[in-house]
Tab-separated table of C-alpha atoms in Angstrom:
chain	number	residue	atom	x	y	z
Q	1	MET	CA	55.226	-55.176	-20.766
Q	2	THR	CA	53.495	-58.524	-20.830
Q	3	PHE	CA	54.768	-61.995	-21.630
Q	4	HIS	CA	53.070	-64.776	-23.496
Q	5	ASP	CA	51.197	-67.630	-21.888
Q	6	PRO	CA	53.642	-69.721	-19.807
Q	7	THR	CA	51.805	-72.843	-20.972
Q	8	ALA	CA	52.906	-72.181	-24.503
Q	9	LEU	CA	56.408	-71.405	-23.312
Q	10	ALA	CA	56.649	-74.742	-21.550
Q	11	GLU	CA	55.916	-76.834	-24.603
Q	12	GLN	CA	58.637	-79.461	-24.842
Q	13	THR	CA	57.894	-81.367	-28.050
Q	14	PRO	CA	60.081	-80.055	-30.883
Q	15	PRO	CA	57.517	-78.777	-33.421
Q	16	ARG	CA	57.683	-78.896	-37.166
Q	17	LEU	CA	59.035	-75.658	-38.572
Q	18	PRO	CA	57.566	-74.094	-41.750
Q	19	ARG	CA	59.128	-74.619	-45.161
Q	20	ALA	CA	60.001	-70.932	-45.425
Q	21	PHE	CA	62.220	-71.316	-42.366
Q	22	THR	CA	64.073	-74.147	-44.111
Q	23	SER	CA	64.924	-71.634	-46.821
Q	24	MET	CA	66.067	-69.239	-44.106
Q	25	MET	CA	68.381	-71.903	-42.656
Q	26	SER	CA	69.811	-72.580	-46.134
Q	27	THR	CA	70.320	-68.858	-46.627
Q	28	SER	CA	72.016	-68.520	-43.255
Q	29	ALA	CA	74.315	-71.464	-44.002
Q	30	ALA	CA	75.335	-69.973	-47.350
Q	31	GLU	CA	75.901	-66.573	-45.740
Q	32	GLY	CA	77.982	-68.030	-42.925
Q	33	PHE	CA	80.029	-70.093	-45.362
Q	34	GLY	CA	80.723	-67.058	-47.541
Q	35	ASP	CA	81.533	-64.822	-44.576
Q	36	VAL	CA	84.156	-67.221	-43.215
Q	37	LEU	CA	85.801	-67.515	-46.643
Q	38	ALA	CA	85.740	-63.748	-47.180
Q	39	ARG	CA	87.170	-62.922	-43.762
Q	40	THR	CA	89.857	-65.574	-44.195
Q	41	LEU	CA	90.708	-64.294	-47.652
Q	42	LEU	CA	91.240	-60.615	-46.794
Q	43	PRO	CA	94.182	-61.123	-44.362
Q	44	ILE	CA	95.782	-63.547	-46.816
Q	45	LEU	CA	95.612	-60.943	-49.586
Q	46	ALA	CA	97.002	-58.288	-47.235
Q	47	VAL	CA	99.959	-60.399	-46.098
Q	48	SER	CA	100.875	-62.535	-49.107
Q	49	ILE	CA	100.165	-60.071	-51.920
Q	50	LEU	CA	100.581	-56.630	-50.327
Q	51	GLY	CA	103.164	-57.559	-47.690
Q	52	PHE	CA	101.451	-56.032	-44.662
Q	53	GLY	CA	101.992	-57.256	-41.090
Q	54	THR	CA	100.027	-57.989	-37.944
Q	55	GLY	CA	98.954	-54.369	-37.369
Q	56	PHE	CA	97.111	-54.195	-40.666
Q	57	VAL	CA	95.616	-57.657	-40.131
Q	58	GLY	CA	94.411	-56.530	-36.704
Q	59	ILE	CA	92.604	-53.608	-38.327
Q	60	LEU	CA	90.953	-55.941	-40.827
Q	61	ASN	CA	89.820	-58.322	-38.098
Q	62	SER	CA	88.385	-55.494	-35.976
Q	63	ILE	CA	86.275	-53.976	-38.746
Q	64	GLY	CA	83.522	-56.596	-38.442
Q	65	LEU	CA	82.932	-56.020	-34.726
Q	66	ALA	CA	83.400	-52.276	-35.145
Q	67	SER	CA	80.619	-52.285	-37.741
Q	68	PHE	CA	78.158	-53.707	-35.224
Q	69	LEU	CA	79.409	-51.340	-32.529
Q	70	LEU	CA	79.257	-48.142	-34.597
Q	71	LEU	CA	76.525	-48.862	-37.131
Q	72	GLY	CA	74.283	-51.387	-35.386
Q	73	VAL	CA	71.787	-48.954	-33.855
Q	74	PRO	CA	71.445	-46.614	-36.895
Q	75	VAL	CA	70.947	-49.634	-39.156
Q	76	GLY	CA	68.386	-51.062	-36.727
Q	77	MET	CA	66.426	-47.808	-36.758
Q	78	LEU	CA	66.490	-47.846	-40.562
Q	79	ILE	CA	65.379	-51.485	-40.811
Q	80	ASP	CA	62.439	-50.791	-38.479
Q	81	ARG	CA	61.227	-48.190	-40.957
Q	82	LEU	CA	61.356	-50.515	-43.972
Q	83	ARG	CA	58.229	-52.305	-45.075
Q	84	ASN	CA	60.118	-55.025	-46.952
Q	85	ARG	CA	62.880	-56.088	-44.570
Q	86	HIS	CA	63.439	-59.270	-46.551
Q	87	ARG	CA	64.649	-57.127	-49.432
Q	88	ALA	CA	67.305	-55.579	-47.169
Q	89	MET	CA	68.745	-59.067	-46.641
Q	90	ARG	CA	68.978	-59.600	-50.397
Q	91	VAL	CA	70.634	-56.223	-51.021
Q	92	ALA	CA	73.238	-56.981	-48.332
Q	93	THR	CA	74.026	-60.355	-49.886
Q	94	ILE	CA	74.345	-58.925	-53.407
Q	95	ALA	CA	76.632	-56.178	-52.079
Q	96	ARG	CA	79.066	-58.748	-50.667
Q	97	CYS	CA	78.948	-60.703	-53.910
Q	98	LEU	CA	79.830	-57.576	-55.906
Q	99	VAL	CA	82.664	-56.684	-53.521
Q	100	LEU	CA	84.273	-60.082	-54.043
Q	101	LEU	CA	83.886	-59.743	-57.796
Q	102	GLY	CA	85.678	-56.413	-57.461
Q	103	LEU	CA	88.472	-58.046	-55.466
Q	104	PHE	CA	88.858	-60.704	-58.150
Q	105	ALA	CA	89.112	-58.019	-60.844
Q	106	SER	CA	91.576	-55.991	-58.763
Q	107	LEU	CA	93.773	-59.032	-58.209
Q	108	TYR	CA	94.074	-59.742	-61.932
Q	109	ALA	CA	94.255	-56.129	-63.106
Q	110	GLY	CA	96.941	-55.208	-60.594
Q	111	TRP	CA	94.753	-52.669	-58.771
Q	112	LEU	CA	94.908	-54.397	-55.407
Q	113	SER	CA	95.987	-52.019	-52.631
Q	114	ASP	CA	95.549	-51.415	-48.922
Q	115	ALA	CA	92.634	-49.064	-49.666
Q	116	VAL	CA	90.894	-51.708	-51.784
Q	117	VAL	CA	91.250	-54.384	-49.082
Q	118	ILE	CA	90.112	-52.031	-46.304
Q	119	GLY	CA	87.188	-50.871	-48.453
Q	120	ALA	CA	86.162	-54.460	-49.095
Q	121	ALA	CA	86.294	-55.222	-45.353
Q	122	VAL	CA	84.167	-52.158	-44.566
Q	123	VAL	CA	81.488	-53.038	-47.131
Q	124	ILE	CA	81.408	-56.679	-46.013
Q	125	GLY	CA	81.136	-55.589	-42.377
Q	126	PHE	CA	78.362	-53.083	-43.103
Q	127	ALA	CA	76.464	-55.623	-45.219
Q	128	ASP	CA	76.767	-58.154	-42.392
Q	129	VAL	CA	75.156	-55.669	-39.994
Q	130	VAL	CA	72.293	-55.039	-42.432
Q	131	PHE	CA	71.729	-58.743	-43.127
Q	132	THR	CA	71.878	-59.792	-39.468
Q	133	THR	CA	69.567	-56.992	-38.347
Q	134	ALA	CA	67.005	-57.612	-41.073
Q	135	GLN	CA	67.122	-61.385	-40.525
Q	136	SER	CA	66.402	-60.919	-36.814
Q	137	THR	CA	63.094	-59.247	-37.717
Q	138	VAL	CA	62.114	-61.764	-40.387
Q	139	ILE	CA	62.550	-64.934	-38.307
Q	140	PRO	CA	59.702	-64.136	-35.838
Q	141	ARG	CA	57.394	-63.631	-38.832
Q	142	LEU	CA	58.267	-67.039	-40.272
Q	143	VAL	CA	57.904	-69.049	-37.056
Q	144	GLN	CA	55.085	-69.193	-34.533
Q	145	THR	CA	55.881	-67.874	-31.062
Q	146	GLU	CA	55.970	-71.258	-29.334
Q	147	ARG	CA	58.394	-72.581	-31.958
Q	148	LEU	CA	60.958	-69.803	-31.743
Q	149	LYS	CA	63.388	-71.488	-29.354
Q	150	HIS	CA	63.582	-74.534	-31.626
Q	151	ALA	CA	64.047	-72.273	-34.650
Q	152	TYR	CA	66.966	-70.416	-33.059
Q	153	SER	CA	68.489	-73.733	-31.984
Q	154	ARG	CA	68.448	-75.141	-35.496
Q	155	LEU	CA	69.725	-71.887	-36.928
Q	156	ALA	CA	72.670	-71.941	-34.498
Q	157	ILE	CA	73.478	-75.543	-35.459
Q	158	VAL	CA	73.397	-74.661	-39.150
Q	159	ASN	CA	75.578	-71.571	-38.656
Q	160	GLN	CA	78.180	-73.387	-36.583
Q	161	THR	CA	78.313	-76.312	-39.002
Q	162	ALA	CA	78.630	-73.972	-41.992
Q	163	SER	CA	81.443	-72.021	-40.326
Q	164	THR	CA	83.346	-75.206	-39.500
Q	165	ALA	CA	82.865	-76.576	-43.009
Q	166	ALA	CA	83.970	-73.257	-44.514
Q	167	ALA	CA	87.199	-73.256	-42.508
Q	168	ALA	CA	88.067	-76.739	-43.776
Q	169	THR	CA	86.911	-76.045	-47.343
Q	170	GLY	CA	88.779	-72.743	-47.459
Q	171	SER	CA	92.074	-74.399	-46.631
Q	172	LEU	CA	91.481	-77.104	-49.242
Q	173	THR	CA	90.390	-74.647	-51.918
Q	174	LEU	CA	93.345	-72.371	-51.250
Q	175	GLY	CA	95.742	-75.282	-51.568
Q	176	LEU	CA	94.229	-76.635	-54.792
Q	177	LEU	CA	92.968	-73.538	-56.637
Q	178	GLY	CA	94.772	-70.663	-54.959
Q	179	MET	CA	93.250	-67.322	-54.014
Q	180	PRO	CA	91.125	-66.984	-57.196
Q	181	GLY	CA	89.449	-70.293	-56.384
Q	182	MET	CA	88.781	-69.160	-52.808
Q	183	ILE	CA	87.281	-65.889	-54.037
Q	184	TRP	CA	84.957	-67.714	-56.416
Q	185	ALA	CA	83.929	-70.166	-53.720
Q	186	ALA	CA	82.799	-67.205	-51.587
Q	187	ILE	CA	81.036	-65.587	-54.575
Q	188	CYS	CA	79.156	-68.815	-55.304
Q	189	SER	CA	78.155	-69.095	-51.653
Q	190	TYR	CA	76.616	-65.620	-51.627
Q	191	ALA	CA	74.924	-66.289	-54.978
Q	192	ALA	CA	73.401	-69.442	-53.483
Q	193	SER	CA	72.116	-67.352	-50.584
Q	194	VAL	CA	70.297	-65.050	-52.997
Q	195	LEU	CA	68.612	-68.082	-54.585
Q	196	PHE	CA	67.634	-69.569	-51.227
Q	197	GLN	CA	66.090	-66.261	-50.193
Q	198	ARG	CA	63.498	-66.692	-52.934
Q	199	GLY	CA	61.949	-69.422	-50.793
Q	200	ILE	CA	61.420	-67.103	-47.819
Q	201	LYS	CA	57.739	-66.225	-48.139
Q	202	LEU	CA	56.213	-63.796	-45.669
Q	203	ASP	CA	52.478	-64.073	-45.095
Q	204	SER	CA	51.795	-60.564	-43.904
Q	205	ALA	CA	53.351	-57.119	-43.752
Q	206	PRO	CA	55.186	-56.178	-40.569
Q	207	ALA	CA	53.561	-53.901	-38.088
Q	208	GLN	CA	54.311	-50.245	-38.753
Q	209	ARG	CA	54.892	-47.337	-36.434
Q	210	SER	CA	51.924	-45.105	-35.903
Q	211	PRO	CA	52.024	-41.742	-37.723
Q	212	ALA	CA	52.594	-40.019	-34.363
Q	213	ARG	CA	55.735	-42.089	-33.669
Q	214	ARG	CA	57.090	-42.531	-37.188
Q	215	GLY	CA	60.186	-40.460	-37.762
Q	216	LYS	CA	60.586	-39.537	-34.070
Q	217	GLY	CA	62.941	-42.345	-33.124
Q	218	SER	CA	66.231	-41.417	-31.530
Q	219	PHE	CA	69.519	-43.200	-31.031
Q	220	ARG	CA	68.626	-43.848	-27.369
Q	221	ASP	CA	65.249	-45.516	-27.998
Q	222	GLY	CA	66.592	-49.034	-28.376
Q	223	PHE	CA	68.732	-48.797	-25.238
Q	224	GLN	CA	65.863	-47.297	-23.248
Q	225	THR	CA	63.485	-50.083	-24.278
Q	226	LEU	CA	66.173	-52.660	-23.539
Q	227	HIS	CA	66.604	-51.254	-20.044
Q	228	ARG	CA	62.840	-51.086	-19.427
Q	229	VAL	CA	62.351	-54.823	-20.022
Q	230	PRO	CA	63.985	-56.498	-16.981
Q	231	ALA	CA	64.337	-59.940	-18.594
Q	232	LEU	CA	66.044	-58.498	-21.683
Q	233	TRP	CA	68.332	-56.287	-19.636
Q	234	ALA	CA	69.447	-59.204	-17.464
Q	235	LEU	CA	70.158	-61.376	-20.517
Q	236	THR	CA	72.081	-58.518	-22.151
Q	237	GLN	CA	74.295	-57.979	-19.096
Q	238	SER	CA	74.908	-61.708	-18.783
Q	239	GLY	CA	75.736	-62.014	-22.481
Q	240	ALA	CA	78.185	-59.117	-22.288
Q	241	LEU	CA	80.052	-60.753	-19.396
Q	242	THR	CA	80.166	-64.087	-21.231
Q	243	ASN	CA	81.431	-62.446	-24.430
Q	244	ALA	CA	84.100	-60.533	-22.511
Q	245	GLY	CA	85.306	-63.893	-21.208
Q	246	VAL	CA	85.160	-65.368	-24.711
Q	247	MET	CA	87.418	-62.645	-26.085
Q	248	LEU	CA	89.869	-62.932	-23.197
Q	249	GLY	CA	90.073	-66.648	-23.890
Q	250	ASN	CA	90.489	-66.135	-27.635
Q	251	THR	CA	93.240	-63.576	-27.020
Q	252	VAL	CA	95.239	-65.255	-24.255
Q	253	LEU	CA	94.652	-68.980	-24.708
Q	254	PRO	CA	96.562	-69.360	-28.028
Q	255	VAL	CA	99.639	-67.751	-26.456
Q	256	PHE	CA	99.336	-69.919	-23.346
Q	257	LEU	CA	98.968	-73.134	-25.340
Q	258	LEU	CA	101.371	-72.538	-28.218
Q	259	ARG	CA	104.132	-70.634	-26.415
Q	260	ASP	CA	103.977	-71.610	-22.742
Q	261	LEU	CA	102.766	-75.213	-23.020
Q	262	GLY	CA	104.408	-75.948	-26.369
Q	263	VAL	CA	101.278	-77.450	-27.922
Q	264	ALA	CA	101.871	-78.312	-31.580
Q	265	PRO	CA	100.001	-76.122	-34.122
Q	266	ALA	CA	98.244	-79.198	-35.539
Q	267	ALA	CA	96.986	-80.143	-32.075
Q	268	PHE	CA	95.855	-76.561	-31.495
Q	269	ALA	CA	93.881	-76.662	-34.759
Q	270	ALA	CA	92.313	-79.963	-33.684
Q	271	LEU	CA	91.102	-78.263	-30.491
Q	272	GLY	CA	89.160	-75.902	-32.752
Q	273	ILE	CA	87.300	-78.861	-34.224
Q	274	VAL	CA	86.518	-80.151	-30.734
Q	275	SER	CA	85.236	-76.692	-29.840
Q	276	ALA	CA	82.945	-76.654	-32.884
Q	277	ILE	CA	81.502	-80.032	-31.902
Q	278	GLY	CA	80.743	-78.694	-28.428
Q	279	ALA	CA	79.005	-75.639	-29.892
Q	280	ILE	CA	76.818	-77.763	-32.160
Q	281	LEU	CA	75.841	-80.071	-29.292
Q	282	GLY	CA	74.999	-77.102	-27.072
Q	283	ALA	CA	72.810	-75.481	-29.702
Q	284	GLY	CA	70.969	-78.743	-30.323
Q	285	LEU	CA	70.274	-79.539	-26.677
Q	286	SER	CA	69.476	-76.017	-25.507
Q	287	PRO	CA	65.689	-76.084	-26.251
Q	288	ARG	CA	65.188	-79.392	-24.447
Q	289	LEU	CA	67.235	-78.337	-21.445
Q	290	SER	CA	65.427	-75.015	-21.298
Q	291	ALA	CA	62.030	-76.745	-21.448
Q	292	LYS	CA	63.025	-79.125	-18.660
Q	293	PHE	CA	64.792	-76.785	-16.245
Q	294	GLY	CA	63.543	-73.340	-17.266
Q	295	LEU	CA	65.513	-70.551	-18.927
Q	296	ARG	CA	66.652	-68.890	-15.705
Q	297	THR	CA	67.958	-72.090	-14.099
Q	298	LEU	CA	69.673	-73.189	-17.295
Q	299	ARG	CA	71.498	-69.901	-17.842
Q	300	ILE	CA	72.638	-69.774	-14.204
Q	301	ALA	CA	73.908	-73.354	-14.336
Q	302	ALA	CA	75.720	-72.743	-17.639
Q	303	ALA	CA	77.512	-69.722	-16.167
Q	304	PHE	CA	78.569	-71.457	-12.955
Q	305	LEU	CA	79.715	-74.610	-14.793
Q	306	SER	CA	81.842	-72.436	-17.077
Q	307	VAL	CA	84.191	-71.712	-14.168
Q	308	PRO	CA	85.509	-75.296	-13.783
Q	309	ALA	CA	85.498	-75.577	-17.571
Q	310	VAL	CA	88.003	-72.714	-17.826
Q	311	ALA	CA	89.912	-74.058	-14.820
Q	312	MET	CA	90.691	-77.248	-16.768
Q	313	ALA	CA	92.854	-75.180	-19.129
Q	314	ILE	CA	94.564	-73.303	-16.296
Q	315	ALA	CA	95.404	-76.491	-14.356
Q	316	CYS	CA	95.919	-78.882	-17.265
Q	317	GLN	CA	99.563	-79.478	-16.309
Q	318	GLN	CA	98.719	-80.274	-12.690
Q	319	LEU	CA	95.809	-82.608	-13.431
Q	320	PRO	CA	96.464	-86.355	-13.937
Q	321	GLY	CA	96.873	-87.597	-17.488
Q	322	HIS	CA	98.087	-85.855	-20.644
Q	323	GLU	CA	97.419	-82.129	-20.805
Q	324	LEU	CA	95.784	-82.417	-24.249
Q	325	ILE	CA	93.026	-84.546	-22.694
Q	326	TRP	CA	92.123	-81.728	-20.313
Q	327	LEU	CA	92.498	-79.079	-23.005
Q	328	SER	CA	90.129	-81.047	-25.242
Q	329	ALA	CA	87.655	-81.381	-22.371
Q	330	GLN	CA	87.944	-77.646	-21.750
Q	331	SER	CA	87.319	-76.762	-25.409
Q	332	LEU	CA	84.335	-79.093	-25.667
Q	333	THR	CA	82.741	-78.049	-22.358
Q	334	TRP	CA	83.311	-74.321	-22.714
Q	335	SER	CA	81.885	-74.192	-26.250
Q	336	PHE	CA	78.971	-76.383	-25.193
Q	337	LEU	CA	78.056	-74.055	-22.312
Q	338	VAL	CA	78.565	-70.831	-24.300
Q	339	SER	CA	76.386	-72.194	-27.095
Q	340	ILE	CA	73.644	-73.039	-24.605
Q	341	SER	CA	73.813	-69.489	-23.233
Q	342	ALA	CA	73.670	-68.007	-26.729
Q	343	VAL	CA	70.627	-70.027	-27.827
Q	344	ALA	CA	68.688	-70.201	-24.537
Q	345	GLY	CA	66.795	-66.945	-24.286
Q	346	ALA	CA	67.188	-65.833	-27.896
Q	347	GLU	CA	63.392	-65.918	-28.188
Q	348	VAL	CA	62.920	-63.470	-25.295
Q	349	LEU	CA	63.601	-60.439	-27.515
Q	350	PRO	CA	60.881	-61.096	-30.142
Q	351	ARG	CA	58.450	-62.141	-27.367
Q	352	SER	CA	58.995	-58.957	-25.395
Q	353	VAL	CA	59.352	-56.190	-27.981
Q	354	PRO	CA	56.788	-54.967	-30.560
Q	355	ALA	CA	57.599	-55.931	-34.142
Q	356	GLU	CA	58.058	-52.305	-35.196
Q	357	GLU	CA	60.880	-51.858	-32.650
Q	358	LEU	CA	62.535	-55.256	-32.985
Q	359	ALA	CA	65.475	-54.206	-35.168
Q	360	THR	CA	66.232	-51.097	-33.081
Q	361	VAL	CA	66.176	-52.906	-29.732
Q	362	GLY	CA	68.015	-55.933	-31.106
Q	363	SER	CA	70.741	-53.671	-32.496
Q	364	ALA	CA	71.088	-51.947	-29.134
Q	365	GLN	CA	71.470	-55.335	-27.472
Q	366	ARG	CA	74.136	-56.427	-29.979
Q	367	THR	CA	75.969	-53.123	-29.519
Q	368	ILE	CA	76.423	-53.983	-25.843
Q	369	THR	CA	77.075	-57.720	-26.132
Q	370	LEU	CA	79.393	-57.429	-29.146
Q	371	GLY	CA	80.854	-54.042	-28.274
Q	372	ILE	CA	82.452	-55.442	-25.140
Q	373	MET	CA	84.458	-57.945	-27.198
Q	374	PRO	CA	87.073	-55.683	-28.862
Q	375	ILE	CA	87.490	-53.807	-25.564
Q	376	ALA	CA	88.150	-57.080	-23.726
Q	377	ALA	CA	90.538	-58.228	-26.442
Q	378	LEU	CA	92.591	-55.008	-26.367
Q	379	LEU	CA	92.741	-54.791	-22.574
Q	380	GLY	CA	93.402	-58.511	-22.185
Q	381	GLY	CA	96.220	-58.489	-24.696
Q	382	ALA	CA	97.869	-55.446	-23.102
Q	383	ILE	CA	97.590	-56.752	-19.534
Q	384	ALA	CA	98.735	-60.253	-20.511
Q	385	ALA	CA	101.872	-58.740	-22.043
Q	386	LEU	CA	102.751	-57.421	-18.574
Q	387	THR	CA	101.520	-60.210	-16.295
Q	388	GLY	CA	101.623	-63.290	-18.486
Q	389	PRO	CA	98.574	-65.285	-19.632
Q	390	VAL	CA	97.696	-67.203	-16.442
Q	391	PRO	CA	96.263	-64.224	-14.453
Q	392	LEU	CA	94.094	-63.338	-17.448
Q	393	LEU	CA	92.886	-66.924	-17.694
Q	394	CYS	CA	91.748	-66.569	-14.071
Q	395	VAL	CA	89.925	-63.331	-14.968
Q	396	TRP	CA	88.271	-65.264	-17.811
Q	397	ALA	CA	86.949	-67.795	-15.281
Q	398	VAL	CA	85.670	-64.995	-13.016
Q	399	LEU	CA	83.818	-63.289	-15.885
Q	400	ALA	CA	82.291	-66.602	-16.954
Q	401	GLY	CA	80.893	-67.181	-13.475
Q	402	ALA	CA	79.816	-63.536	-13.041
Q	403	ALA	CA	77.491	-63.960	-16.034
Q	404	ALA	CA	75.129	-65.743	-13.634
Q	405	LEU	CA	74.666	-62.681	-11.393
Q	406	PRO	CA	72.290	-60.635	-13.608
Q	407	ILE	CA	70.173	-63.767	-14.152
Q	408	LEU	CA	70.082	-64.534	-10.430
Q	409	ARG	CA	68.694	-61.056	-9.706
Q	410	GLU	CA	65.911	-61.226	-12.309
Q	411	GLN	CA	62.846	-63.235	-11.256
Q	412	SER	CA	60.792	-62.475	-14.392
Q	413	LEU	CA	62.951	-64.932	-16.347
Q	414	LYS	CA	61.121	-67.721	-14.542
Q	415	SER	CA	58.241	-67.114	-16.978
Q	416	PHE	CA	60.356	-68.483	-19.842
Q	417	ARG	CA	61.256	-72.081	-20.497
């Protein structure tokens, strides 16, 4: 497996991205906006209309990650066999639009039930897998190789901004227009995505499998290729450790802050805004930092610096000054470093894997990095119920720092900047 010219990888001037990629960013923003509204809406329908409790809401929230875990690799294998992968994105978007139209009709006709809500969550989750997988193969065809890291950076900024805006807009829409207004806001967002996708023009057809290989793919192919490319395997292991820490934090930190520290709900919500700002800053600065220090050095530093970032939350009561100052610093720093880790190295996959295997290998990578998250959440929640949140916060810090170990062992990452 060969890598591209290091001279091209070291280019530091942010290049101009093609117009088609601007349409892709608009599409991604509309998709992210609609997804946040849809995933916020489903638990509200389940609780306020159908009267279900936390168990049912937990099932709804797990369906999205479960879709990537169970369906990611089969969908990736399918996408790799499609000639028009852009069309798969459009079909996935239209499917989510139709599901929300069905929810709107069910709400007014009195057909809403647990089966309808679960079915909607399953279709939305499956469509998300299809869209994300197809999009991952289209982006490298829109952007030249040396521009990929800047493209992924801007895409991450757009996605984070859209998600933050959707959370605020959803609350406002729900308060002013109720659930029907929130449903229609999500429908309009997906419809806008379909329109934006018309601007995504692909210059050439994707590479196809040779007749000898076509149809012979197996479920293990993506994982085998992932393991054969040392740089990809190191990044995958590091990402899995980081994501395990993320889910421990997401599971334990709210209990620690709201119950043990007595942080007001409004202040806790404000920490979410601070976290979003950190994520946007990290995504924006990642290409420049990677060009200056190199991918390997940057990812190692981000992992090691995550340890004191988590420690600020653990020791916020012992540190001088008000605890909310340290909690805000923790939210900002942690999100900043995680965002850097997510964006830095995103271009390694399309640089290292042939176009005809990109969806399969990318799906295998997401199965590992995302599949660890529900496992960490379930184990963390169960253990925290026995030990309290503080020991799990310490485990979170250990996992964050351990994410540096796979990168430290892999010297081939020095070729990337």
